[in-house]
C-alpha positions as a Markdown table, in Angstrom:
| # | Residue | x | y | z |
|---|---|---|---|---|
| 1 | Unk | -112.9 | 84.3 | -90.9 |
| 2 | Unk | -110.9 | 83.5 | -94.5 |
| 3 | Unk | -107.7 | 82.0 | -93.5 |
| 4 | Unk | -105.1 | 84.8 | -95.5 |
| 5 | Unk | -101.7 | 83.9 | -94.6 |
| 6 | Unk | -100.0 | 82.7 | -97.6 |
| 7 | Unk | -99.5 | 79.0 | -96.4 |
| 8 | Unk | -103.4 | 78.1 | -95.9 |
| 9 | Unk | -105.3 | 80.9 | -99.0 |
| 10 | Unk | -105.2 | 78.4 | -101.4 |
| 11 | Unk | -106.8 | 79.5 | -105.1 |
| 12 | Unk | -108.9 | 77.4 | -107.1 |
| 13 | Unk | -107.8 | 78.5 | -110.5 |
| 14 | Unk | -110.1 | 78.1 | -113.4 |
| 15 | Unk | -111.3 | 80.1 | -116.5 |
| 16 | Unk | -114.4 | 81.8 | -116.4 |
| 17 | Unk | -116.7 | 84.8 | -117.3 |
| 18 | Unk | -116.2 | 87.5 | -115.7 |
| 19 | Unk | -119.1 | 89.3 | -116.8 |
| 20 | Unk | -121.6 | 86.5 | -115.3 |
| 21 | Unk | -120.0 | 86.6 | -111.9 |
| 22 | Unk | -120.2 | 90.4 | -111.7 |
| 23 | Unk | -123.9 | 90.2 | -112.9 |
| 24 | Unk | -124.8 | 87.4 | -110.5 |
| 25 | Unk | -123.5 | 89.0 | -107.7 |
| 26 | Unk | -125.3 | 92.2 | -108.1 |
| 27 | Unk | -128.5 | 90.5 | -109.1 |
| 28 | Unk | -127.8 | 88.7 | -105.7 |
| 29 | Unk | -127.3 | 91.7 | -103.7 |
| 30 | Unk | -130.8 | 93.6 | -105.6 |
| 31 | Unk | -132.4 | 90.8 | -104.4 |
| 32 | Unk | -131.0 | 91.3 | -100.1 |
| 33 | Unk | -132.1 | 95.1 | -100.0 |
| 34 | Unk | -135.0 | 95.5 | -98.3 |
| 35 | Unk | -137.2 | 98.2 | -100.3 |
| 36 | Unk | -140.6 | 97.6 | -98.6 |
| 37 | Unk | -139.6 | 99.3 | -95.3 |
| 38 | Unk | -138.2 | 102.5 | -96.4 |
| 39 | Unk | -138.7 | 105.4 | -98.0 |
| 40 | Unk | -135.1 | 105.2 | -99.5 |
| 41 | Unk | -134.8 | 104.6 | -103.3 |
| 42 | Unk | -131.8 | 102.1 | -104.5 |
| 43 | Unk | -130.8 | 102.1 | -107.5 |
| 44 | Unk | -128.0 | 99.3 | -107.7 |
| 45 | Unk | -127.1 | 98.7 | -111.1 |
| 46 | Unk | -124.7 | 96.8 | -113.1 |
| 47 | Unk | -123.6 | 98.2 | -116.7 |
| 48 | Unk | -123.4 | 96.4 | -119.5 |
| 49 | Unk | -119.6 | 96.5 | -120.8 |
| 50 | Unk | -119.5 | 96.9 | -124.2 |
| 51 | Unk | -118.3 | 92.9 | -124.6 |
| 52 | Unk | -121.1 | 90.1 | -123.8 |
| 53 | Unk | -118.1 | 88.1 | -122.3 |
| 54 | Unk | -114.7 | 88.5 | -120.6 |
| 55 | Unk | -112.6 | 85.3 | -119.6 |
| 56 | Unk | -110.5 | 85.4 | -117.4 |
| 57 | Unk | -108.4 | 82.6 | -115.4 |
| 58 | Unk | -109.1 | 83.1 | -111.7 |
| 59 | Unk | -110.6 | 82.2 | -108.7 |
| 60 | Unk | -114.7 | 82.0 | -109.1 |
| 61 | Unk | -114.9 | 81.9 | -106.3 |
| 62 | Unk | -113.1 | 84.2 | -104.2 |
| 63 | Unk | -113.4 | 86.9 | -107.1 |
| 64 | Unk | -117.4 | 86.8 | -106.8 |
| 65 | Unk | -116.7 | 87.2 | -103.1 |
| 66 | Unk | -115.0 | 90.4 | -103.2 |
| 67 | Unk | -116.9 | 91.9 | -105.8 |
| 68 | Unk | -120.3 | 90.9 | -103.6 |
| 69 | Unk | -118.5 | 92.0 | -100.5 |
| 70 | Unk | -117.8 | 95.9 | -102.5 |
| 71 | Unk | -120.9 | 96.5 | -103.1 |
| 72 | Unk | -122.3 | 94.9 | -99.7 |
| 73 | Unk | -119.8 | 97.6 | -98.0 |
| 74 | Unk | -121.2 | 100.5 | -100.8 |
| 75 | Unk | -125.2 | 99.9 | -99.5 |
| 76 | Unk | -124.1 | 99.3 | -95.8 |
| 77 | Unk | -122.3 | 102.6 | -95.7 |
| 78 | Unk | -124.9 | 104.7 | -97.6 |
| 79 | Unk | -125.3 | 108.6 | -96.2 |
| 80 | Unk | -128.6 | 109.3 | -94.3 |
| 81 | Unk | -128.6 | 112.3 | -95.4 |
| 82 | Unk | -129.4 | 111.0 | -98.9 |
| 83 | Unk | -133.3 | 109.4 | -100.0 |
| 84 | Unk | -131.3 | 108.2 | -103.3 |
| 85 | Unk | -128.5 | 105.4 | -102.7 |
| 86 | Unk | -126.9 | 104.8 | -106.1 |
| 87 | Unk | -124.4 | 102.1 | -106.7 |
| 88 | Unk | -122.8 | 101.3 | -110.1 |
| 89 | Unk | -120.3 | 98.5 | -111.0 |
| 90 | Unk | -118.7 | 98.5 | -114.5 |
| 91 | Unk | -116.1 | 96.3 | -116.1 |
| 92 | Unk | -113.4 | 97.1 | -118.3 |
| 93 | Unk | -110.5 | 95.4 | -119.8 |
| 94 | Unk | -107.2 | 96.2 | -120.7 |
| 95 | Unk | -104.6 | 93.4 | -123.3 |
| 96 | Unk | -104.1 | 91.7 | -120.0 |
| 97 | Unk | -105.8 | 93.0 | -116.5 |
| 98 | Unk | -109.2 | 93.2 | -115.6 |
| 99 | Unk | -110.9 | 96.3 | -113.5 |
| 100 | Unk | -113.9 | 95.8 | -111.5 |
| 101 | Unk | -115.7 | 99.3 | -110.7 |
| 102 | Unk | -117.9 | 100.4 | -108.0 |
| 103 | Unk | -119.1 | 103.8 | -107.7 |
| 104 | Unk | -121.5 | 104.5 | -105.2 |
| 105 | Unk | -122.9 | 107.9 | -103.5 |
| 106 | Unk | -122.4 | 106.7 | -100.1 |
| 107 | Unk | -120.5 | 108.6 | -97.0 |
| 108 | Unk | -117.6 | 108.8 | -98.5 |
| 109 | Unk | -114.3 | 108.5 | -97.1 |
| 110 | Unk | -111.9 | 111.5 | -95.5 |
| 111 | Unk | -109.2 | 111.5 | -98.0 |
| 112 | Unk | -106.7 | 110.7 | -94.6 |
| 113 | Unk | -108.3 | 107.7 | -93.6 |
| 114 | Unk | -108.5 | 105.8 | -97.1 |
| 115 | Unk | -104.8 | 104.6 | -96.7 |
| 116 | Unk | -106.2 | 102.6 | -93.3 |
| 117 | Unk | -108.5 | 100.8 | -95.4 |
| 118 | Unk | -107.8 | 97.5 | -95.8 |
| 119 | Unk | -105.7 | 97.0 | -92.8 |
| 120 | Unk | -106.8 | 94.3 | -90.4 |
| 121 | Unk | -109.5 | 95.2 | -88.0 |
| 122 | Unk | -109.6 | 99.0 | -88.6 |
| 123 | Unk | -113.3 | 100.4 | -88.4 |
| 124 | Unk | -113.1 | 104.5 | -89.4 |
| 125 | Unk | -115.8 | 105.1 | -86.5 |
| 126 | Unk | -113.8 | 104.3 | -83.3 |
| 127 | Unk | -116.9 | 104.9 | -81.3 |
| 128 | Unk | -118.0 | 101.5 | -81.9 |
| 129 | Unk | -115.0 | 99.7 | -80.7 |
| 130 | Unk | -115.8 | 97.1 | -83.6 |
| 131 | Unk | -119.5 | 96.5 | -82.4 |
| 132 | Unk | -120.8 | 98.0 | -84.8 |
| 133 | Unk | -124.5 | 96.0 | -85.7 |
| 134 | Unk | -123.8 | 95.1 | -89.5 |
| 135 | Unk | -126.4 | 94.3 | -91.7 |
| 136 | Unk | -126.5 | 90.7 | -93.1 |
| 137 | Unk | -123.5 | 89.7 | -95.5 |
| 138 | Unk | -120.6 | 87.7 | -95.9 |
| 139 | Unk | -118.6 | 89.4 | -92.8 |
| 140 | Unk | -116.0 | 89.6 | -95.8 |
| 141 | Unk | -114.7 | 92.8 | -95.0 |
| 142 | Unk | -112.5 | 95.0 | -97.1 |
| 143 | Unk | -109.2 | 93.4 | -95.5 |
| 144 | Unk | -110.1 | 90.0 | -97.1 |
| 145 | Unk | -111.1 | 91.8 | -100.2 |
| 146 | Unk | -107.8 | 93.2 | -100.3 |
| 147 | Unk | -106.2 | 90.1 | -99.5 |
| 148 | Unk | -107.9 | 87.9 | -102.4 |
| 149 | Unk | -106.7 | 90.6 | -105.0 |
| 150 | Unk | -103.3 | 90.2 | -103.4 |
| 151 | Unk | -103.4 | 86.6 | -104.0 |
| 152 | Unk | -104.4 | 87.6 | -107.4 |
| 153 | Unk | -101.4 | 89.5 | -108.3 |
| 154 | Unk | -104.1 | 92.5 | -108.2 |
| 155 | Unk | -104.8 | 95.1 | -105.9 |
| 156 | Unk | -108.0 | 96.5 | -104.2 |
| 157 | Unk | -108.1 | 101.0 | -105.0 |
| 158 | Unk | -110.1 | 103.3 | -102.7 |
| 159 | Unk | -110.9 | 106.9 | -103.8 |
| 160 | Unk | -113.0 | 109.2 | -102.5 |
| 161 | Unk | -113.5 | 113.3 | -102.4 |
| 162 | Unk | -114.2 | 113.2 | -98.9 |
| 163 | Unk | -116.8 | 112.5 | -96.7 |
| 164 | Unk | -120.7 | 112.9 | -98.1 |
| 165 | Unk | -119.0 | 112.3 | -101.1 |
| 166 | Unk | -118.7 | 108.8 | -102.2 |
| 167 | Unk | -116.5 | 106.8 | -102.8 |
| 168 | Unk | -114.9 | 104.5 | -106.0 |
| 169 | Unk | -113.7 | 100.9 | -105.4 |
| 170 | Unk | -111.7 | 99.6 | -108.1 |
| 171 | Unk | -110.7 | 95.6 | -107.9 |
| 172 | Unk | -107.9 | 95.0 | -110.7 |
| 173 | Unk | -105.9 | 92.0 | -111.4 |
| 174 | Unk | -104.2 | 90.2 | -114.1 |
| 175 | Unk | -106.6 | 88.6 | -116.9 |
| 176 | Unk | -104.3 | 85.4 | -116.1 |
| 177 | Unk | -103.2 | 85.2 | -112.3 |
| 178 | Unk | -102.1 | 81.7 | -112.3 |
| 179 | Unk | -98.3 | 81.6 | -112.3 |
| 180 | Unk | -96.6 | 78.5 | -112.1 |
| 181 | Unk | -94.5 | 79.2 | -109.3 |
């Protein structure tokens, strides 16, 4: 597990394009689903932002891993009730923040439960007890996600309608996070 506590997260701050990270790490995650042994259709895109390119001083790192782990959580929690699972990340850009989108049409989240998000070992389906069998992935779960946009001077935003559907992830943090402290 990612050590979070502020003494050990250390950042490795460098300036990079944000648009190539977001691409790779969808292009990654196309390339995990398994579309041979289903008769579900995923359509997991990235749009183009209307910019080629987007610096921004952060952590490469840890920034790829939350936007990976997203849109992991977006296909693991698709609704069976659906044959279509559709999940789209945008960028945009403000003067000085950055805002990482991902919509998906997944289960969606009871508009109650959304504030538990985040916390430290919550699971919204108690009946598991936290055994729930996970397809492959980082283990980063949304906690950690939360917790690197945090360290960002950012902040990880849940919506959703309610349950069946969907729900909007929205990771926003400061075009330059590294403060001198």
């Amino acid at each position: 597990t990612a050590r979070l506590d502020k003494n050990r997260f250390e950042l490795n701050y460098e300036v990079f394009d944000l648009v190539g990270i977001v691409r790779s790490n969808v292009e990654l995650m196309q390339k995990s689903v398994d579309t041979e042994n289903t008769s579900v259709k995923y359509d997991l895109a990235f749009i183009e932002p209307e910019f080629k390119e987007f610096s921004v001083e952060a952590d490469r790192t840890r920034i790829g891993q939350a936007v990976y782990a997203v849109v992991n959580n977006a296909l693991k929690y698709r609704d069976p009730e659906k044959d279509n699972v559709t999940v789209k990340v945008t960028i945009a850009k403000t003067e000085n923040e950055a805002i990482i989108t991902v919509v998906d049409n997944g289960i969606g989240i009871d508009k109650e439960d959304i504030s538990k998000l985040g916390k430290k070992f919550i699971r919204l389906n108690p009946k598991t007890k936290g055994n729930l069998k996970r397809p492959g992935g980082t283990g980063l779960g949304l906690f950690v996600v939360k917790g690197i946009m945090e360290h960002h001077h950012g902040e990880l935003m849940i919506e959703s309608e309610g349950i069946g559907k969907g729900s909007t992830f929205r990771l926003r943090f400061p075009v330059k996070t590294h403060i001198n402290a």
